[in-house]
Amino acid sequence: MKTKGYAVKAAKAKLEPFEFERRALRPNDVALDILYAGICHSDIHQAREEWGPALFPMVPGHEIVGKVTALGSSATKFKVGDLIGVGVFVDSCRNCTNCKSGLEQYCVEGMTGTYNGYERDKKTIAFGGYSDKFVIDQAYAVKVPANLDLTGVAPLMCAGITLYSPLRTWQAGPGKKVAVMGLGGLGHMGVKFAVAMGAEVTVLSHSANKEADAKKMGAHHFVCTKNSEVFETLRMNFDLILNTVSADIDIDPYLKCLKLDGTLVVIGLPGKPYAVNVGTMLDQRRRLAGSMIGGVKELQEMLDFCGKHNIVSDVEVIKADYINTAYDRTVASDVKYRFVIDAKSF
Ligand code: NAP
Ligand code: ZN
Ligand code: ZN
C-alpha cells in the first residue's frame, strides 16, 4: 500500500518527505487512514540518536489516531469506519507472563516498537505515524470514544497512557498529594488525569509563564522551580511525584519533597543516568521507581476514562512541513502542549 510520510535519514538530519509501502493485509490486520499523529519528545530523542544508535530511514510517530478503511480476512475487532488509536508498540511475543497479563510494554522479548526497529520478522523496518496510512494487527489497536475532539486524541496514545498508568499503579486519588514535574506533552496529561482522579495536584515547572495554563487544567498549585529556594517549602510534602522532564536535571531536591514512603516515578528519559543521593532515599523510606507507557488493556481503559471525563490533550495542529520547527520548539519547552500533525498534509 503506497504511503506518504516524513522521515529522518540520518541522526540529527532534518525530516523530509518520504514515500514507502505498507504491507498487504494479513488475516488479523486492519488498515487505517491516519487522521492525526502527535509529536512526542521520544521521537526527537530517537531522531537525534540521544538514546544510542537508531535505525534509519526513520518515520517517527507513535501517537496515532485514524479511521479503519479495510479489514483482514479474520479481523472482527473493528468495523470499517471505526476510529482507532495506535500507540508505542505494534506487536510483542504474546506468550510471556507479561504479555499474557496485558503488560505487553514489558514483554520479556521486548515490545515491537511502532518505529526505530524491526518488525517481528527481524528484517522489515517498522515505520511510524508521521504518514497517511497504517497497517496493524487488530490486537494492538484500541477503539476511540466517539465524543472526544479528535485533534486532541492522538497524544493520548503515548503521553496520555504514560501518565495514566503510574497514577493508577500508585493509586492517585482523594487524599493523595501528587506532583507533576514538567508541564509538557506528558506532564499536562498527568495534571488532567490526577485532577480527574481526585488527587491534590501540584505542577513543578521551570517555566514561570505556564502557571495560568496549569491552573486552567485543574492543578491546585503551581511552583516555579527556577529559584531553588522553593524546594525548602516543599520538603516531605508529596505522596507521589511523576517526573516527566526530558532534560538532564538534579533529582535530589525533588526526592526530598517526598513524604514518608512516598514515590518518585521516573518517566522522562533524557538518556543519561541520574545521580541518586542515598541519604535522601534512606530518610523517609523514600522510593524511586520507573514506568513505561501502558499495555493494550490499560490503553482502552484510559481512552474510556477520557471519554467519560471528556479529557483530551491541548494541541497545536500543524502541517507536515512544520515538523522540524515543531521539534525545535518542543525542545525549547515552547509547545501548548502537544504538536499534532494533520495527516492530510503528508
Ligand atoms: P515535552 O513536551 O518536551 O515536555 C518536557 C517538559 O520538561 C518541558 O515542557 C519542560 O516543562 C520540562 N523541561 C524541559 N527541559 C527542562 C530543563 N532543562 N529543566 C527543567 N525542566 C525541563 O516532552 P514529553 O513528550 O512530555 O516527554 C517527556 C519525557 O518523557 C521525554 O524524555 C520522553 O522521551 C519521555 N517519555 C517517556 C515515556 C515512558 O514511557 N516512560 C513515554 C513517552 C515519553 P516546564 O517548562 O514545565 O518545566
Ligand atoms: Zn511517546
Ligand atoms: Zn511477551
XYZ file of C-alpha atoms and ligand atoms in Angstrom:
396
model
C 0.000 0.000 0.000
C 1.578 3.264 -1.166
C 2.139 5.566 1.816
C 3.324 9.153 2.113
C 5.095 10.358 5.195
C 8.089 12.201 6.625
C 11.365 10.542 7.515
C 14.704 11.381 9.032
C 17.511 9.747 7.039
C 20.439 10.161 9.439
C 20.921 11.155 13.079
C 20.106 14.841 13.631
C 19.167 15.352 9.962
C 16.006 17.306 9.158
C 12.821 15.379 8.487
C 11.804 15.309 4.830
C 9.025 13.865 2.635
C 9.361 10.086 2.185
C 7.284 7.549 0.277
C 7.153 3.863 1.145
C 4.940 0.771 1.047
C 2.831 -0.615 3.890
C 2.307 -4.390 3.895
C -0.718 -6.122 2.319
C -3.267 -7.075 4.976
C -2.669 -10.282 6.907
C -5.763 -12.102 8.239
C -5.781 -10.285 11.602
C -4.717 -6.852 10.283
C -6.642 -3.630 9.965
C -5.722 -0.779 7.629
C -6.354 2.794 8.631
C -6.183 6.253 7.146
C -4.272 8.271 9.703
C -6.044 11.490 10.715
C -3.607 12.934 13.256
C -0.205 11.982 14.633
C 1.282 13.519 17.770
C 4.904 14.617 18.180
C 6.344 13.028 21.334
C 9.677 14.129 22.768
C 10.722 10.463 22.388
C 10.502 10.987 18.599
C 13.054 13.780 18.936
C 15.360 11.794 21.245
C 15.418 8.948 18.715
C 15.658 11.041 15.536
C 18.662 12.767 17.141
C 20.153 9.498 18.497
C 20.058 10.736 22.079
C 19.260 7.184 23.244
C 22.064 5.488 21.318
C 22.252 4.089 17.770
C 18.980 4.356 15.842
C 17.661 2.795 12.635
C 17.396 4.995 9.520
C 15.473 5.923 7.481
C 13.139 6.573 10.425
C 9.494 7.561 10.119
C 8.783 8.592 13.713
C 5.365 8.802 15.325
C 3.673 6.629 17.940
C 0.632 8.704 18.789
C -1.784 7.794 16.035
C -5.497 8.191 15.534
C -7.200 7.125 12.336
C -10.207 5.634 10.619
C -10.409 1.947 9.665
C -10.513 1.511 5.875
C -10.095 -2.253 5.406
C -10.090 -5.477 7.406
C -8.047 -8.674 7.048
C -9.980 -11.877 6.353
C -10.192 -12.859 10.071
C -10.297 -9.367 11.635
C -13.509 -8.807 13.602
C -12.442 -6.469 16.458
C -13.275 -3.305 14.453
C -15.532 -2.287 11.583
C -14.691 -0.173 8.538
C -15.199 3.463 9.589
C -14.296 2.910 13.280
C -11.970 5.450 14.888
C -8.984 3.649 16.353
C -5.760 4.512 18.091
C -2.245 3.085 17.764
C 0.458 3.750 20.336
C 4.104 2.998 21.070
C 4.183 -0.698 20.103
C 2.608 -2.730 17.307
C 3.379 -6.265 18.480
C 5.064 -8.383 21.175
C 5.766 -12.085 21.779
C 2.206 -12.718 23.099
C 3.438 -15.686 25.165
C 5.424 -14.386 28.132
C 3.855 -13.763 31.546
C 3.812 -10.022 30.964
C 2.153 -10.258 27.541
C -0.394 -12.687 28.964
C -1.174 -10.226 31.777
C -1.823 -7.347 29.371
C 1.548 -5.724 30.049
C 2.879 -6.029 26.505
C 5.086 -2.975 27.015
C 7.183 -5.093 29.408
C 7.326 -8.148 27.089
C 10.387 -10.181 28.110
C 11.441 -10.413 24.451
C 10.972 -6.654 24.089
C 7.924 -4.975 22.613
C 7.936 -4.357 18.861
C 8.139 -0.575 18.642
C 5.980 1.386 16.221
C 9.213 2.714 14.642
C 13.020 2.742 15.073
C 13.233 -1.043 14.997
C 12.342 -4.122 13.000
C 9.029 -5.897 12.923
C 8.933 -9.406 14.396
C 10.383 -10.895 11.195
C 13.576 -9.038 12.250
C 14.068 -7.645 8.728
C 11.209 -5.237 7.905
C 11.803 -1.740 9.254
C 8.775 -0.531 11.217
C 7.656 2.890 10.010
C 5.665 5.073 12.392
C 2.808 7.500 12.362
C 4.169 10.559 10.527
C 2.363 9.195 7.478
C -1.052 8.960 5.881
C -1.722 5.207 6.147
C -1.060 2.451 8.654
C -1.482 -1.314 8.953
C -1.564 -3.084 12.302
C -2.638 -6.362 13.862
C -6.045 -5.617 15.388
C -4.936 -6.933 18.800
C -2.629 -3.911 19.229
C -5.107 -1.162 18.297
C -7.819 0.338 20.513
C -11.198 1.939 19.985
C -11.557 5.706 20.381
C -14.700 7.012 22.154
C -16.902 8.934 19.726
C -17.421 12.033 21.905
C -13.810 13.260 22.016
C -12.357 16.140 19.972
C -10.238 14.136 17.537
C -7.348 16.598 17.257
C -6.562 16.014 20.940
C -6.882 12.218 20.875
C -3.632 11.132 19.193
C -1.414 12.263 22.147
C -3.433 10.054 24.487
C -1.791 7.063 22.801
C 1.589 7.844 24.384
C 1.529 10.968 26.550
C -1.872 10.010 27.958
C -1.257 6.370 28.811
C 2.243 7.078 30.132
C 0.811 9.254 32.903
C -2.453 7.366 33.397
C -0.641 4.102 34.130
C 1.572 5.265 37.054
C -1.293 7.312 38.510
C -3.304 4.056 38.662
C -0.358 1.911 39.808
C 0.396 4.278 42.709
C -3.300 4.884 43.389
C -3.657 8.598 42.914
C -6.993 9.719 44.276
C -8.685 11.680 47.033
C -6.364 12.397 49.965
C -3.197 11.905 47.854
C -0.814 14.747 47.090
C 0.590 14.327 43.591
C 3.243 16.486 41.915
C 3.950 16.539 38.187
C 7.443 17.656 37.150
C 7.425 19.390 33.750
C 4.315 20.763 32.068
C 4.885 19.428 28.566
C 3.059 16.843 26.465
C 3.218 14.148 29.131
C 3.021 16.423 32.150
C -0.154 18.223 31.120
C -1.918 14.878 30.662
C -0.736 13.884 34.138
C -2.336 17.010 35.573
C -5.664 16.357 33.832
C -5.768 12.702 34.906
C -4.657 13.264 38.505
C -7.255 16.022 38.914
C -9.990 13.783 37.428
C -8.959 11.009 39.834
C -9.443 13.389 42.771
C -5.857 13.967 43.920
C -4.434 17.293 45.107
C -2.165 18.277 42.237
C 0.945 20.473 42.118
C 2.877 21.359 38.976
C 6.642 21.759 39.389
C 7.785 23.690 36.328
C 10.874 25.608 35.272
C 8.670 27.886 33.106
C 7.007 30.613 35.187
C 4.728 31.545 32.264
C 2.855 28.213 32.433
C 1.072 28.927 35.727
C -2.238 30.139 34.254
C -2.438 27.151 31.902
C -1.661 24.714 34.719
C -4.480 26.177 36.805
C -6.854 26.045 33.811
C -6.056 22.335 33.521
C -7.152 21.946 37.120
C -3.834 22.000 39.008
C -4.346 23.185 42.575
C -0.817 24.551 42.983
C 1.963 25.723 40.690
C 5.581 26.076 41.776
C 8.239 27.557 39.538
C 11.473 25.657 40.261
C 13.853 28.192 38.697
C 14.616 29.511 42.154
C 15.959 26.540 44.141
C 14.820 28.058 47.463
C 11.250 26.943 46.701
C 12.251 23.357 47.477
C 12.607 24.247 51.168
C 8.869 24.941 51.350
C 8.045 21.594 49.699
C 10.075 19.237 51.915
C 8.245 15.992 52.858
C 5.137 17.124 51.032
C 4.073 14.642 48.326
C 2.888 11.031 48.213
C 3.726 10.723 44.539
C 5.916 12.688 42.143
C 5.821 11.973 38.409
C 8.996 13.158 36.694
C 8.309 13.900 33.020
C 11.309 16.182 32.476
C 13.064 15.442 29.182
C 16.386 17.077 30.154
C 19.212 16.186 32.481
C 18.413 17.553 35.944
C 19.422 17.014 39.568
C 16.565 14.996 41.085
C 17.775 15.194 44.690
C 15.795 18.350 45.570
C 12.664 16.673 44.172
C 13.241 13.437 46.104
C 13.401 15.492 49.304
C 9.829 16.667 48.567
C 8.518 13.112 49.135
C 6.953 12.333 52.476
C 7.348 9.003 54.337
C 7.072 6.075 51.895
C 6.462 8.488 49.030
C 7.473 7.503 45.486
C 9.127 9.457 42.705
C 8.399 7.809 39.364
C 10.881 8.484 36.595
C 9.142 8.800 33.226
C 11.259 11.327 31.321
C 14.192 9.662 29.611
C 16.963 12.176 28.933
C 19.360 9.357 28.052
C 21.912 9.960 30.802
C 21.960 8.340 34.287
C 20.692 10.224 37.342
C 22.879 10.603 40.396
C 20.966 9.451 43.479
C 21.880 10.614 46.945
C 21.427 7.504 49.113
C 20.976 9.589 52.257
C 17.909 11.207 50.704
C 16.462 7.761 49.944
C 17.033 6.354 53.439
C 15.423 9.347 55.062
C 11.612 8.977 54.980
C 12.000 5.453 53.453
C 11.603 7.083 50.039
C 11.149 5.126 46.813
C 12.402 5.738 43.301
C 10.557 3.891 40.516
C 10.110 3.868 36.764
C 7.131 3.414 34.495
C 6.806 2.897 30.745
C 3.623 3.600 28.729
C 0.864 1.002 29.338
C -0.474 -2.242 27.859
C -3.329 -2.657 25.383
C -5.960 -3.332 28.051
C -4.956 -0.259 30.024
C -4.852 1.838 26.815
C -8.508 1.005 26.243
C -9.310 1.693 29.913
C -7.547 5.074 29.649
C -9.427 6.035 26.457
C -12.731 5.048 28.070
C -11.792 7.160 31.120
C -11.104 10.076 28.726
C -14.472 9.533 27.062
C -16.220 9.590 30.432
C -14.395 12.676 31.737
C -14.070 14.395 28.343
C -10.279 14.546 28.578
C -8.076 15.202 25.554
C -4.672 16.763 25.036
C -4.277 20.513 24.466
C -2.799 20.661 20.985
C -1.306 22.851 18.294
C -2.301 21.279 14.963
C 0.410 21.663 12.321
C 1.130 20.690 8.729
C 3.902 18.207 7.919
C 6.269 20.905 6.647
C 6.334 22.422 10.164
C 7.687 19.269 11.875
C 11.308 20.462 12.040
C 10.276 23.755 13.629
C 7.968 21.875 15.992
C 10.930 19.748 17.138
C 12.959 22.852 17.999
C 10.040 24.454 19.799
C 9.370 21.271 21.809
C 12.998 21.108 22.942
C 12.691 24.763 23.999
C 9.613 23.838 26.160
C 7.574 26.046 23.822
C 4.543 23.936 22.959
C 0.971 24.204 24.189
C 1.007 21.340 24.970
C 1.440 18.860 22.133
C 2.122 19.307 18.434
C -0.185 17.182 16.323
C 0.335 16.713 12.577
C -2.702 16.838 10.320
C -2.141 13.712 8.193
C -3.867 15.316 5.202
C -0.691 17.401 4.819
C 1.631 14.458 4.018
P 7.992 17.757 26.375
O 6.646 18.032 25.823
O 9.165 18.365 25.735
O 7.949 18.129 27.932
C 9.070 18.052 28.757
C 8.984 19.130 29.797
O 10.140 19.021 30.629
C 9.046 20.541 29.261
O 7.817 21.033 28.803
C 9.532 21.312 30.467
O 8.442 21.577 31.334
C 10.449 20.297 31.149
N 11.848 20.604 30.844
C 12.439 20.612 29.624
N 13.721 20.998 29.715
C 13.948 21.235 31.025
C 15.081 21.663 31.769
N 16.237 21.929 31.163
N 14.955 21.800 33.115
C 13.787 21.535 33.727
N 12.680 21.144 33.072
C 12.769 20.994 31.749
O 8.303 16.182 26.350
P 7.282 14.953 26.520
O 6.875 14.496 25.172
O 6.304 15.276 27.550
O 8.288 13.836 27.056
C 8.963 13.998 28.295
C 9.989 12.911 28.514
O 9.317 11.653 28.707
C 10.908 12.675 27.312
O 12.212 12.418 27.811
C 10.331 11.449 26.654
O 11.260 10.722 25.910
C 9.868 10.655 27.849
N 8.826 9.673 27.588
C 8.805 8.575 28.384
C 7.794 7.652 28.239
C 7.711 6.477 29.142
O 7.011 5.503 28.805
N 8.349 6.483 30.283
C 6.825 7.817 27.248
C 6.872 8.963 26.469
C 7.886 9.888 26.638
P 8.371 23.000 32.143
O 8.512 24.048 31.085
O 7.024 22.949 32.778
O 9.480 22.973 33.123
Zn 5.924 8.912 23.195
Zn 5.922 -11.097 25.649
